One Martini backbone bead per residue (centre of mass of N, CA, C, O) as a GRO file, in nm:
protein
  186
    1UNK     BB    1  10.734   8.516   9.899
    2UNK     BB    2  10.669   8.844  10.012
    3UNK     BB    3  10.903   9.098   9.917
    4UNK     BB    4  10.647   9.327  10.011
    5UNK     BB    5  10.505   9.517  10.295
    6UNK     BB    6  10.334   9.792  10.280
    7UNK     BB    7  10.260  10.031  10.532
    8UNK     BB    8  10.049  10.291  10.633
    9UNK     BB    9  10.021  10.509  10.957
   10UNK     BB   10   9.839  10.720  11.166
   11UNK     BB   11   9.579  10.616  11.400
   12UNK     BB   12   9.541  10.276  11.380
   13UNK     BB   13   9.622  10.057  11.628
   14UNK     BB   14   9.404   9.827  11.599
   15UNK     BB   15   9.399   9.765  11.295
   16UNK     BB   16   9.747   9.734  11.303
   17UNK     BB   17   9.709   9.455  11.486
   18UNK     BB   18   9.517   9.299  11.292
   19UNK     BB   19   9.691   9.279  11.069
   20UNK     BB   20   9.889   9.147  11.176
   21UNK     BB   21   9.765   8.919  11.288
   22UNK     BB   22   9.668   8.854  10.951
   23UNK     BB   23   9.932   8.729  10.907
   24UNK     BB   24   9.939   8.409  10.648
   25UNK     BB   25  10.222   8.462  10.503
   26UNK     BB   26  10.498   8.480  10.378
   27UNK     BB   27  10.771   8.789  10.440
   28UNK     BB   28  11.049   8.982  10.387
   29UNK     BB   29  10.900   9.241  10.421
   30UNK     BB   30  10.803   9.536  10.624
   31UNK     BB   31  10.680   9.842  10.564
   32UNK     BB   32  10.692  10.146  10.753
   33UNK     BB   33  10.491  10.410  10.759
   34UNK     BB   34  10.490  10.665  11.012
   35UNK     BB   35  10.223  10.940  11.043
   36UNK     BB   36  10.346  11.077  11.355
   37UNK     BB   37  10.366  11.031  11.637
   38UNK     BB   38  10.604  10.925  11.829
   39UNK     BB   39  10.434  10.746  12.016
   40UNK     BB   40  10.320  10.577  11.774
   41UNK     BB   41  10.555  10.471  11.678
   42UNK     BB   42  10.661  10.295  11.978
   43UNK     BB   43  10.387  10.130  11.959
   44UNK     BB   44  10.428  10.000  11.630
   45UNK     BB   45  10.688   9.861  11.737
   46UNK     BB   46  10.542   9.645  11.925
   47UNK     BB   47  10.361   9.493  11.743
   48UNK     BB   48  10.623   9.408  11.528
   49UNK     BB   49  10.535   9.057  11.529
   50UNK     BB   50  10.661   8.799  11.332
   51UNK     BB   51  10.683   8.444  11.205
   52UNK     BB   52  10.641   8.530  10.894
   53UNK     BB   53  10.860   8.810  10.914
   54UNK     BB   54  11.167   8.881  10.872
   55UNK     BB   55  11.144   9.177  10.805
   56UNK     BB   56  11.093   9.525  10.990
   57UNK     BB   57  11.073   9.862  10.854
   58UNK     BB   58  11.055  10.134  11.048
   59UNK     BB   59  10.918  10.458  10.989
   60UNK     BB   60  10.958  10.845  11.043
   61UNK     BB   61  10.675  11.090  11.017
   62UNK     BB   62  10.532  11.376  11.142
   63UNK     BB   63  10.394  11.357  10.895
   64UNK     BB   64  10.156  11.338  10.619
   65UNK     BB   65  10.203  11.232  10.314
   66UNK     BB   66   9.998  11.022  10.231
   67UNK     BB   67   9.941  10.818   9.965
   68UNK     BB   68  10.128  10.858   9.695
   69UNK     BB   69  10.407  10.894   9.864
   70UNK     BB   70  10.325  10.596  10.080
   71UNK     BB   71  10.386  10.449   9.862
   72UNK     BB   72  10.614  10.499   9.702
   73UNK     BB   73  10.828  10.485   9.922
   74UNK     BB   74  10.819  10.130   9.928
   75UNK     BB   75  10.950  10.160   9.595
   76UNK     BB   76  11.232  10.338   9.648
   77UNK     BB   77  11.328  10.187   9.912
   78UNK     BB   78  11.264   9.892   9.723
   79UNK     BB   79  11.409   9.871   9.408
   80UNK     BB   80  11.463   9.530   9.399
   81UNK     BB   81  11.182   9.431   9.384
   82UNK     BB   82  10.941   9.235   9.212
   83UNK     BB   83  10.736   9.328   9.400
   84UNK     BB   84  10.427   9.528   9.567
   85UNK     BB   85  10.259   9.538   9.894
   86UNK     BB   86   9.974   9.681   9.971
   87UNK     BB   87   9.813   9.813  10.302
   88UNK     BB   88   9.560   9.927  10.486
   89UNK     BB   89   9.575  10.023  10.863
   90UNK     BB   90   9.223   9.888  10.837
   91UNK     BB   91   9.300   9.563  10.766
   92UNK     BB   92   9.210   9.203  10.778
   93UNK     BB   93   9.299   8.992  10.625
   94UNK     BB   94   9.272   8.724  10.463
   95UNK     BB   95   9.238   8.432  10.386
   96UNK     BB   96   9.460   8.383  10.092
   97UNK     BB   97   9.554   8.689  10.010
   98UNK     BB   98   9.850   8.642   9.980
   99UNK     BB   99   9.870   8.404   9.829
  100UNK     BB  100   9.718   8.516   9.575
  101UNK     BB  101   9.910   8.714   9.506
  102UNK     BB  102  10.161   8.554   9.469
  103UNK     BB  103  10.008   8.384   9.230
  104UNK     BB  104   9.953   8.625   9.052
  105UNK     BB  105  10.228   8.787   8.997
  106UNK     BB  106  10.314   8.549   8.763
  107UNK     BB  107  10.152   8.714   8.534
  108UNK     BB  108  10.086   9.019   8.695
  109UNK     BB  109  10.132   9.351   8.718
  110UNK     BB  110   9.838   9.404   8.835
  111UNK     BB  111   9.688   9.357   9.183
  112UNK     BB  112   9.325   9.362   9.287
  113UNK     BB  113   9.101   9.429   9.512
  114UNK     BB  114   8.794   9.423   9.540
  115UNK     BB  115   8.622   9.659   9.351
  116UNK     BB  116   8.526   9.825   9.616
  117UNK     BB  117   8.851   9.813   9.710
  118UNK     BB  118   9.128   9.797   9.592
  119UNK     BB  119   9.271  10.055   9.715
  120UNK     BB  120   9.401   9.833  10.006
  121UNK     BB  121   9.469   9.624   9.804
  122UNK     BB  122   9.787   9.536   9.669
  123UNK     BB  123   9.968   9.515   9.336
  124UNK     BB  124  10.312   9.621   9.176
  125UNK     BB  125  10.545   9.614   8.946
  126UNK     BB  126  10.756   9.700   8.741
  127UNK     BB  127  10.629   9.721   8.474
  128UNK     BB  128  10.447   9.940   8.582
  129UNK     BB  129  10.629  10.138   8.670
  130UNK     BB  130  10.749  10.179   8.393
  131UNK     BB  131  10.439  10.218   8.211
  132UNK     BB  132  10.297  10.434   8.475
  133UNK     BB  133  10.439  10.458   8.735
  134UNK     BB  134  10.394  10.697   8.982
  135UNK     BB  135  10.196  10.850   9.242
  136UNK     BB  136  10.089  11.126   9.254
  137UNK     BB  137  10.190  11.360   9.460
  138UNK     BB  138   9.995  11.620   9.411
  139UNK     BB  139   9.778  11.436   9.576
  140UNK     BB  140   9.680  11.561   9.863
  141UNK     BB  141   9.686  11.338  10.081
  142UNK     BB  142   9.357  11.243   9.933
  143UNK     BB  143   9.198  11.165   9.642
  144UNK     BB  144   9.203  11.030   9.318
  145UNK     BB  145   9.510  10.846   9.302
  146UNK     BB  146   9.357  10.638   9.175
  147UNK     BB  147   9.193  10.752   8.913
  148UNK     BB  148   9.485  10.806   8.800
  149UNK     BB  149   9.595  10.560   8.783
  150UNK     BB  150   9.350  10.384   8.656
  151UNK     BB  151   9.414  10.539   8.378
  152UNK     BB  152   9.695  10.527   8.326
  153UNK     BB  153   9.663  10.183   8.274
  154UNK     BB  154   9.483  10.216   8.034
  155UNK     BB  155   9.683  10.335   7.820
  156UNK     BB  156   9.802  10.032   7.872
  157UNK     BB  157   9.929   9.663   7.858
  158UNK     BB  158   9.917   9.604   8.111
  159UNK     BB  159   9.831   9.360   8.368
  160UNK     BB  160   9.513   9.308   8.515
  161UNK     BB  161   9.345   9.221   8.835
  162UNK     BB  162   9.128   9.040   9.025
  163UNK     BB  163   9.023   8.932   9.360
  164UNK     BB  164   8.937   8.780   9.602
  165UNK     BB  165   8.824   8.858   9.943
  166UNK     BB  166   8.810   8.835  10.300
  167UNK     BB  167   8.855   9.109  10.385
  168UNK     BB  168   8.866   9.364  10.644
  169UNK     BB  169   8.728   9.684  10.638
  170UNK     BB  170   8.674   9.824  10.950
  171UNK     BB  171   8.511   9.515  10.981
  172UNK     BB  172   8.423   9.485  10.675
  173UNK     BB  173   8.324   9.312  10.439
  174UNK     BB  174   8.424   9.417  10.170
  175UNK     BB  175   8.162   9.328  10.006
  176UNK     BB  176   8.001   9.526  10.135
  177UNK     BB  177   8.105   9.772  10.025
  178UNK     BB  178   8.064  10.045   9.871
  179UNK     BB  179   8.105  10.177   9.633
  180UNK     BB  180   8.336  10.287   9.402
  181UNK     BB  181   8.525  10.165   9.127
  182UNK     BB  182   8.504  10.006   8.813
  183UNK     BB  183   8.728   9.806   8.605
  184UNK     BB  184   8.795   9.577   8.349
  185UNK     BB  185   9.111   9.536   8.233
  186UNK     BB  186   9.072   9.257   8.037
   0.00000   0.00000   0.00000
């Protein structure tokens, strides 16, 4: 079971339904971080229902957090959790996307969806955080925190890998998408 899936949501709320409807593997919690306006909210929680996830914990702000702030946010706020997975809320899981992280979070600190977005998928673990920290807060609302994150990995001894994924990012086939920056950090 993955012991916890982050999510933070602006204003995908369609994108936001095909995630939650591509959950495929038991999750003990899913945290959502709701950066938007109150109706955002409580459409958000009409959609939060699977039978795979025994707790959804929904969260309002107001205002968007940012990208490293709501990270940080579902690792702050479940600090006992043996690491946690993140994905943002316009990917739909791909089959056994969940399954993938989940066995490989037993070898590696850090498990990361393919090169060309890795950082729409992810998973990090406490030796992570001990060894890396969180994600800058002052880099808002985002832009760059990934570049910032992936340069302190490689300061460290971190174990980190990517997986293959078959996620949709805004529909379109991770593999199929351009740009990003890769480093194979094995």
């Amino acid at each position: 079971m993955i012991p916890l899936l982050g999510i933070s949501t602006l204003n995908q709320i369609d994108g936001f339904e095909r995630l939650i409807n591509s959950i495929d593997f038991p999750v003990e919690t899913v945290s959502v971080v709701v950066n938007s306006t109150f109706e955002y909210f409580l459409e958000i929680k009409k959609i939060c229902k699977s039978d795979l996830v025994k707790n959804f914990d929904i969260a309002f702000c107001p205002q968007n957090l940012g990208f490293g702030p709501s990270i940080n946010y579902h690792i702050k706020g479940y600090p006992s959790k043996d690491y946690w997975v993140f994905v943002e809320d316009d990917v739909e899981l791909g089959n056994n996307d969940l399954q993938q992280i989940y066995d490989l979070m037993k070898t590696y600190d850090g498990v990361f969806c393919d090169k060309n977005a890795e950082y729409i998928l992810f998973s990090l673990n406490r030796n992570m955080i001990n060894k890396v920290g969180f994600f800058d807060e002052n880099l808002y609302p985002t832009n760059y925190e990934d570049n910032d994150y992936r340069n302190r990995i490689a300061m460290t001894d971190v174990k980190t890998c990517h997986f293959n994924s078959s996620c949709l990012h805004n529909k379109i086939s991770v593999n199929m998408e351009g740009g990003g920056y890769y480093r194979d950090w094995e």
